Each structure stands twice: as structure tokens, then as C-alpha cells.
Coordinates of C-alpha atoms in Angstrom, one line a residue:
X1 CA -75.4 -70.3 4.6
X2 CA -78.1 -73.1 4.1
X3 CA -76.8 -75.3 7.3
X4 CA -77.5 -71.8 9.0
X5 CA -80.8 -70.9 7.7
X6 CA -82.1 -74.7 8.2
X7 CA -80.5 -74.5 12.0
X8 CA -82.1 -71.2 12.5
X9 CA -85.9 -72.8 11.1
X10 CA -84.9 -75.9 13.6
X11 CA -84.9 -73.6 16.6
X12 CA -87.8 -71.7 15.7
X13 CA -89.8 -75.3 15.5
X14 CA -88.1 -75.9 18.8
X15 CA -89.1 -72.4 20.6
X16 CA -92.5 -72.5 19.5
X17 CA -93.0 -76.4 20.2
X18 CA -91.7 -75.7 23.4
X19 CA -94.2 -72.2 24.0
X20 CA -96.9 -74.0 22.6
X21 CA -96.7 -76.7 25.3
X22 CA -96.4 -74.0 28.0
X23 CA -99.7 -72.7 27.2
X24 CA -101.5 -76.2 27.1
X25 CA -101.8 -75.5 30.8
X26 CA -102.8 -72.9 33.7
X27 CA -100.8 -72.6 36.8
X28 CA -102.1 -70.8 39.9
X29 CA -101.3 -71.1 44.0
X30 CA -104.5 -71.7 46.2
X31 CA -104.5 -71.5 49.6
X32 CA -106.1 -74.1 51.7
X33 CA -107.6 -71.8 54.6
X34 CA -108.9 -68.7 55.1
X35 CA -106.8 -65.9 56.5
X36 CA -107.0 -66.3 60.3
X37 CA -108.7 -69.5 60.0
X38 CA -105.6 -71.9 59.7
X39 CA -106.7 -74.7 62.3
X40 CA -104.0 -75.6 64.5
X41 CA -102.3 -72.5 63.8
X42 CA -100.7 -70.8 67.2
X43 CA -101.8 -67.2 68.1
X44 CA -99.3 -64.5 66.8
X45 CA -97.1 -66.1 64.7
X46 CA -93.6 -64.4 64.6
X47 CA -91.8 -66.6 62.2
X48 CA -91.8 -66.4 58.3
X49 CA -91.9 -69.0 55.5
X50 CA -88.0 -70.3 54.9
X51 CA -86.8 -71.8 51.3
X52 CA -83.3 -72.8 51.2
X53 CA -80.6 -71.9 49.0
X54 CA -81.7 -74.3 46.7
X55 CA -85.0 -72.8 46.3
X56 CA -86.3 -76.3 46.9
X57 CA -87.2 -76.9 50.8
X58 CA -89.9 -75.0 52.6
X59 CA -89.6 -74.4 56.3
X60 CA -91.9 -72.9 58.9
X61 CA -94.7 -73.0 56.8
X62 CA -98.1 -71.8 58.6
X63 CA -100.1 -70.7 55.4
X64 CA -100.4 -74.2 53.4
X65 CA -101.3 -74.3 49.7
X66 CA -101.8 -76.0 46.1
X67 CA -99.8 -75.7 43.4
X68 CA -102.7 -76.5 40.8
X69 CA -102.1 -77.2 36.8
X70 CA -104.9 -77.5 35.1
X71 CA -104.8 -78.6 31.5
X72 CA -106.3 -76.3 28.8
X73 CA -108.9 -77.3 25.9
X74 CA -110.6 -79.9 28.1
X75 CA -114.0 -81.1 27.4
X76 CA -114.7 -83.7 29.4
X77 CA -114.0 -84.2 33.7
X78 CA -111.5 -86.2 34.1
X79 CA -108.9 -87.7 36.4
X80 CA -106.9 -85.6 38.9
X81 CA -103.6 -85.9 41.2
X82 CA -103.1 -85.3 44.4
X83 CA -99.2 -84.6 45.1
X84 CA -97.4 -84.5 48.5
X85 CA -93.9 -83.9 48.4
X86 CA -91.2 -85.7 50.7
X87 CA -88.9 -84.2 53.3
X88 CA -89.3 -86.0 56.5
X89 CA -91.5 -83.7 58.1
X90 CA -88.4 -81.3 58.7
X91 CA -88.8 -79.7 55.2
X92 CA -91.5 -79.7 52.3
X93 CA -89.1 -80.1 49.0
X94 CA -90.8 -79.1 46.1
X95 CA -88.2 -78.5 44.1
X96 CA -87.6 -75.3 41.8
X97 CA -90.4 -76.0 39.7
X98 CA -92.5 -76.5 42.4
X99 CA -93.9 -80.0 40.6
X100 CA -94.7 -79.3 37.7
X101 CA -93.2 -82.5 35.8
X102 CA -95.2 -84.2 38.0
X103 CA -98.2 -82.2 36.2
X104 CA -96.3 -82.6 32.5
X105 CA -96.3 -86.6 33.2
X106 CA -100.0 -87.1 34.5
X107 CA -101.2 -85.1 31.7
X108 CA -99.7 -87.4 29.2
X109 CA -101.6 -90.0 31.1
X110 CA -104.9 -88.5 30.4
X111 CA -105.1 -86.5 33.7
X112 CA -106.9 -83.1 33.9
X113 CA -105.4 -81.4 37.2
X114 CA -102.6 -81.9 39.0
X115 CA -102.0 -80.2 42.7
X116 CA -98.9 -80.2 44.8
X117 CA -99.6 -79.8 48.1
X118 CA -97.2 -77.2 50.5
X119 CA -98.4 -79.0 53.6
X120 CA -97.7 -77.3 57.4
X121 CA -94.9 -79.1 59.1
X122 CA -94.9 -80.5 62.7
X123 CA -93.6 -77.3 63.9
X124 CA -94.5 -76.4 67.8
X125 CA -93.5 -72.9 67.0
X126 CA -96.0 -72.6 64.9
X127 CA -98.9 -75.1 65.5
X128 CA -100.5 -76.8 68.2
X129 CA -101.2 -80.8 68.2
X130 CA -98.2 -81.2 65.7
X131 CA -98.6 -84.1 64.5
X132 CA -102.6 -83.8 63.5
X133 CA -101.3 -80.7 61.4
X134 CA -100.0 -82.8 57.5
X135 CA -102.8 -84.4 57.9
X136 CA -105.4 -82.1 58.3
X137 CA -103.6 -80.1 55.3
X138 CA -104.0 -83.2 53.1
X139 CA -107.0 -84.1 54.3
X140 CA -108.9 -80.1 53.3
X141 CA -106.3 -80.4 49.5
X142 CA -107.8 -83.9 49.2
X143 CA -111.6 -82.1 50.0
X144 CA -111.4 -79.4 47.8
X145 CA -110.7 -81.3 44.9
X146 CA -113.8 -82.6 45.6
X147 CA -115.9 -79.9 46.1
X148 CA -114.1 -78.4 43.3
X149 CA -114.5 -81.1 40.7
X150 CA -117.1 -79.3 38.3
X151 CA -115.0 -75.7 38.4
X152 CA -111.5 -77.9 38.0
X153 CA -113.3 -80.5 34.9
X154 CA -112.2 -83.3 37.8
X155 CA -114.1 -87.1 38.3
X156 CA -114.1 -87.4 41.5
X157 CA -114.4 -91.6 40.8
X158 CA -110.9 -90.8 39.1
X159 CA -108.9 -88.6 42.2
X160 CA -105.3 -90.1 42.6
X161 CA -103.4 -89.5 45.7
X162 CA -99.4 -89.6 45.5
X163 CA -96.6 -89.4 48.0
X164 CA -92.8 -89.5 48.2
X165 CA -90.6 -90.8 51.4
X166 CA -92.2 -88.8 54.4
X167 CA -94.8 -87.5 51.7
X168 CA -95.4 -91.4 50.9
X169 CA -96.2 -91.3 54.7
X170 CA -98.7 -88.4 54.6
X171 CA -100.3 -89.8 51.6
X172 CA -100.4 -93.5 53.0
X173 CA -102.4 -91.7 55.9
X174 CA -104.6 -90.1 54.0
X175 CA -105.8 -93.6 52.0
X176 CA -106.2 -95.4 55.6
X177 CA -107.2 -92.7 58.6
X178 CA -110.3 -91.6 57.0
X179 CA -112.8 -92.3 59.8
X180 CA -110.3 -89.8 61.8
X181 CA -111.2 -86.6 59.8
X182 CA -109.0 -83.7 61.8
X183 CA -109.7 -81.3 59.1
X184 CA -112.9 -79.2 60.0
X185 CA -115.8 -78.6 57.3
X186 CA -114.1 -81.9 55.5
X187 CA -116.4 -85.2 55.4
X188 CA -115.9 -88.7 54.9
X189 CA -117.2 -88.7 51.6
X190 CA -114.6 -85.4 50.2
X191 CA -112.2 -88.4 51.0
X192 CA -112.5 -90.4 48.8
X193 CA -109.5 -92.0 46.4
X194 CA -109.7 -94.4 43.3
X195 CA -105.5 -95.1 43.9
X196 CA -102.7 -94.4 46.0
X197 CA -99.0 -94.2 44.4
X198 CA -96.4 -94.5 47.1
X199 CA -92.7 -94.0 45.9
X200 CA -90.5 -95.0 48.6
X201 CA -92.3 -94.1 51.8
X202 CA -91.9 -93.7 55.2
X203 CA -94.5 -96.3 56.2
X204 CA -93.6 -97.8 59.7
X205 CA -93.1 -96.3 62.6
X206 CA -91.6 -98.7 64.9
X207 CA -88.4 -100.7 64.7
X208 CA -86.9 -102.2 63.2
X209 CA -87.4 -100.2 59.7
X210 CA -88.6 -96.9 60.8
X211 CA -87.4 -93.7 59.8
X212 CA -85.9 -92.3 62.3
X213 CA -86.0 -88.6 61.4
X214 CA -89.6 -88.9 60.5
X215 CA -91.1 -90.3 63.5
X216 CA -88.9 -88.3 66.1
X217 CA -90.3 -84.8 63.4
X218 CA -94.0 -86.1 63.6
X219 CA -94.3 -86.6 67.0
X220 CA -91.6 -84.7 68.5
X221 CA -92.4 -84.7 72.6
X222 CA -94.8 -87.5 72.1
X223 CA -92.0 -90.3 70.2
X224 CA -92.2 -92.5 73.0
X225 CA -96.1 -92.8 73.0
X226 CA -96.3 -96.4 72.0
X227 CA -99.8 -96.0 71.3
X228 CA -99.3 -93.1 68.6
X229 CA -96.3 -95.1 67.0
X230 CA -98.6 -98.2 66.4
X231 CA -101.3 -95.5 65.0
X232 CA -99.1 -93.5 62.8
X233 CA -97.3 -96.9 61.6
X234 CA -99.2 -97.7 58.1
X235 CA -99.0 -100.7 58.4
X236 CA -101.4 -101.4 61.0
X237 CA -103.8 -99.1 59.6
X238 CA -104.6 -101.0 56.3
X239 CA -108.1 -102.2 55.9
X240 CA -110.6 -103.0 53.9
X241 CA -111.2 -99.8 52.7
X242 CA -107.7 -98.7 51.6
X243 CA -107.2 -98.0 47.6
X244 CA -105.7 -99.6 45.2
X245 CA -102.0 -98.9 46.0
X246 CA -98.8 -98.8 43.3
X247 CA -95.8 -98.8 45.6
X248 CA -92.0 -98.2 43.8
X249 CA -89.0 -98.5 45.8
X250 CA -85.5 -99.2 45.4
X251 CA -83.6 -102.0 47.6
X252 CA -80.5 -99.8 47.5
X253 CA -82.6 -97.0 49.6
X254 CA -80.3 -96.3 52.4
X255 CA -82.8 -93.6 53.6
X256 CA -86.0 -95.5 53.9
X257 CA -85.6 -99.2 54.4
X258 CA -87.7 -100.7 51.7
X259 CA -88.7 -103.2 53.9
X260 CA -91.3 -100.5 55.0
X261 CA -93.0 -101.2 51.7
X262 CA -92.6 -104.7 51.7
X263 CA -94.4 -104.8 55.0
X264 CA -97.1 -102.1 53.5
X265 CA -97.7 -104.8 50.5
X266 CA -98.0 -107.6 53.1
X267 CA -101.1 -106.3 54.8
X268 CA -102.7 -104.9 51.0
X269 CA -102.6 -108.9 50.2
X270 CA -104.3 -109.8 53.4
X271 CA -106.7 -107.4 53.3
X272 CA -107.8 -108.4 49.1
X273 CA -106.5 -105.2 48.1
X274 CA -105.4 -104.5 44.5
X275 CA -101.5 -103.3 44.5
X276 CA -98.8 -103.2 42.1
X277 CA -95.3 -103.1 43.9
X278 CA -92.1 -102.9 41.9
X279 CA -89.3 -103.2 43.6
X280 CA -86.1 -101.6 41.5
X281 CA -82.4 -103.0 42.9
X282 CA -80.9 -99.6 42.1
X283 CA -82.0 -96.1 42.3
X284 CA -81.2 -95.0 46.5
X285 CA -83.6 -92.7 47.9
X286 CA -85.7 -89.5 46.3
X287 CA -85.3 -90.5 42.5
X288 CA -88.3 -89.0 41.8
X289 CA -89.2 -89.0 38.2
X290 CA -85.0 -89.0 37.1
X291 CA -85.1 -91.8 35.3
X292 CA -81.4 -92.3 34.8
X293 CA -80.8 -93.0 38.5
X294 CA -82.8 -96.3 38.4
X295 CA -81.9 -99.9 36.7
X296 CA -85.4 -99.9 34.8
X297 CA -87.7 -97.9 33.7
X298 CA -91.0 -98.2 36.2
X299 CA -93.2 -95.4 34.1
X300 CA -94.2 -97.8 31.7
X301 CA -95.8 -100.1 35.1
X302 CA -97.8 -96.9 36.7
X303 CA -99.0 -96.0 33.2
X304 CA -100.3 -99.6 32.9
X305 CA -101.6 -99.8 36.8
X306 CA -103.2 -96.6 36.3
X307 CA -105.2 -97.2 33.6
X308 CA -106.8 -100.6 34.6
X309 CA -107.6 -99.3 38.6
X310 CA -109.0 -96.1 36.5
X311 CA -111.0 -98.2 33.7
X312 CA -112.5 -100.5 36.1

């Protein structure tokens, strides 16, 4: 009878930990654009946002939007995430809960608001100049964190921008193809990033370690354009004015080559850029924050990175 009534006060410490922590932050979905203003957007649009079985991968997405956590009792701005989700430009893959360990972790860095971007896909069914459309998504997310830093308690000093495998792509764009703003109403300066956190992206698009599903989505028609396959390859695009960058990948990726981000780290050290790169020998491709699929433990690096590129 006492193992019972001491198991039963156990769970209720449990439940209402757990419920407590559920309230410590608000979750709402924002849309980027305004009804009938989607840029890029094709007339007449007959086909309807897809999710798979999995309730994971978007498809034919033509009304893109943030998933935004914002953390409750905050007094102070502070630092904010910008998240774009992987899936080689065929799908967005959110998974079910739609990010929101990515906003659990960042908070228990110090972060005030996370956002999970559900970019448009280079679909010609559904928009024109395909493969201006991610980036013109990121681009406006990126922007109105920006403009809405006092509403959201956000530094804009302090905004982080984070991508995985295609997202890794998208987000690697966004750091270096500022000057080519294809967002309307979005200027140089709603563009700006303290870091960049690539976890094993899609950064090349030429041979030998390109992706091959990612180029051939982005591009589609135009994948023989030699002069868009240099532009969209990351590599070439570093400068001067690219973030700080943490890259993670595994060498065991049979997805993405890691070689992409051994080639991405290359130019960060030629150009004087700050970078962390931690290169894991196991872990494949899309291990995300499952930390039982890697041979170490690389949290503990991006906490550290994070905070020294922040502090400075």
C-alpha cells in the first residue's frame, strides 16, 4: 500500500513537471505572405498541401510558414533561431512535432524564440523561377524576425540561422547570397546573422560530391546551367561577410558526402572566418538531435561555440 501511494506521488511530480514545462512556452503558425501575395506563386493553383503517412514530409507547399516557440516569463531580448528543415528540395520533413525539440534545446541554451521554417519547394506546378522560391521564403522568415524583434523579445545582434542536409543548403545560402535579395519588401540589413549551424548539408553542387537529388530538385530544367551550378554551389559563395559557421557531419553519411563540408570549412579558413567543424565517424545521414545514433556527443561543442560567437 505505501510502494503504491509513493508510486502514485512519483507520477503526479512527473505529470505536473512535465505540464509545467509545456506551459514555459507559446506555440503559434505564422504565415510568411499575405493571402494572394505569395511571390512566385503561379495563378490558380489547383493542388493542395500533401503530408505523408508519417505526418512528417510536406509536399506541394504554396502557403509557406513559421512554426514559432516563444519562451514565456522573459524579461530581457534575447537570442533567436532560425530552423530550416532538410528534405532535398522534394519534401520539407518536419517531423511530427513540427520542431519543437529543436525549440526545447535552444531554450536551454538561453534562446528566446525558435522558428521552423515550412519553406515552398521547387515545384513548377506551383511556382514560377523554382529555384529563387526556398530562398526567397528564408530570406522574408529571416526578415521578420527582424522586424519583429521588439514584439518576439529577440536581439537581432543574437539571430541564429540553422539548416539540415538540403535545409543545410538553404541555410548556407541564406549566410552568403545576401547581396541577391529575391524576397520583395526584405533589405540587406533584415539579413543579417550572428552564426550559421550546418548539420550535414548539401553544400556543393558540382561533382564530384554533389547531391544529386538536390541539385536535379533545385534546378530541375535548368541542371545543366553550368553557371547556376557554380552559383548555387556554397562553396564558391563564401566571403568575407559569411557568419561564423558550426558545421557537424558524420563521415559515415552515405547521403551527403561529407566532403561537401570539408570543402565548405576550406574556403571559411581562407576567407578568416570563425568555424567550428566536428566531424563524427558514425552517425549516417539525418541524425538530427538522436543522440544515440552518433559515436560522441557534439551538443556539448555547439553549446560551447554558441556561446563565445554570441558573447563576443
Amino acid at each position: 500500500m505505501r510502494i503504491t501511494f509513493y508510486l502514485m506521488i512519483i507520477g503526479l511530480v512527473i505529470l505536473s513537471a512535465g505540464h509545467s514545462y509545456a506551459q514555459g512556452y507559446s506555440k503559434e503558425v505564422i504565415e510568411l505572405w499575405e493571402e494572394g501575395k505569395v511571390p512566385f506563386n503561379k495563378k490558380n493553383i489547383e493542388l493542395e498541401e500533401k503530408i505523408d503517412s508519417e505526418n512528417k514530409r510536406f509536399t506541394q507547399i504554396s502557403n509557406p510558414v513559421i512554426y514559432l516557440y516563444r519562451k514565456k516569463g522573459v524579461k530581457n531580448i534575447g537570442p533567436a533561431l532560425l530552423y530550416c528543415p532538410g528534405g532535398g528540395y522534394g519534401t520539407v520533413s518536419i517531423k511530427v512535432d513540427r520542431g519543437e525539440s529543436y525549440a526545447r534545446l535552444f531554450f536551454e541554451m538561453g534562446f528566446n524564440v525558435v522558428a521552423v521554417l515550412k519553406y515552398r519547394l521547387p515545384d513548377s506546378r506551383i511556382v514560377n523561377e523554382q529555384e529563387k522560391v526556398p530562398l526567397c521564403d528564408a530570406q522574408k522568415a529571416l526578415a521578420l524576425m527582424h522586424q519583429s524583434a521588439n514584439q518576439w523579445q529577440i536581439d537581432e545582434s543574437k539571430i541564429v540561422v540553422m539548416g539540415s542536409s538540403a535545409g543545410g543548403h538553404l541555410a548556407a545560402s541564406l549566410a552568403n547570397l545576401k547581396s541577391d535579395i529575391v524576397a520583395p519588401g526584405v533589405k540587406l540589413e533584415d539579413l543579417a546573422q550572428a552564426a550559421s549551424i550546418l548539420m550535414y548539408p548539401v553544400v556543393s553542387f558540382n561533382l564530384p560530391y554533389r547531391h544529386r537529388g538536390s541539385y536535379k530538385r533545385l534546378l530541375i530544367d535548368k541542371a545543366s546551367d553550368q553557371v547556376l551550378l557554380d552559383y548555387y554551389s556554397m562553396e564558391n559563395q563564401v566571403s568575407s561577410s559569411t557568419p561564423p559557421t558550426f558545421i557537424i557531419h558524420a563521415i559515415d553519411d552515405l547521403s551527403v558526402n561529407y566532403q561537401n563540408s570539408v570543402i565548405y570549412t576550406e574556403q571559411l579558413k581562407k576567407h578568416k572566418i570563425p568555424y567550428k567543424y566536428v566531424q563524427l565517424n558514425k552517425g549516417g545521414h539525418g541524425f538530427g538531435l538522436h543522440r544515440s545514433r552518433v559515436d560522441r556527443d557534439w551538443i556539448p561543442d555547439l553549446k560551447e561555440w554558441l556561446n563565445k560567437v554570441l558573447m563576443e
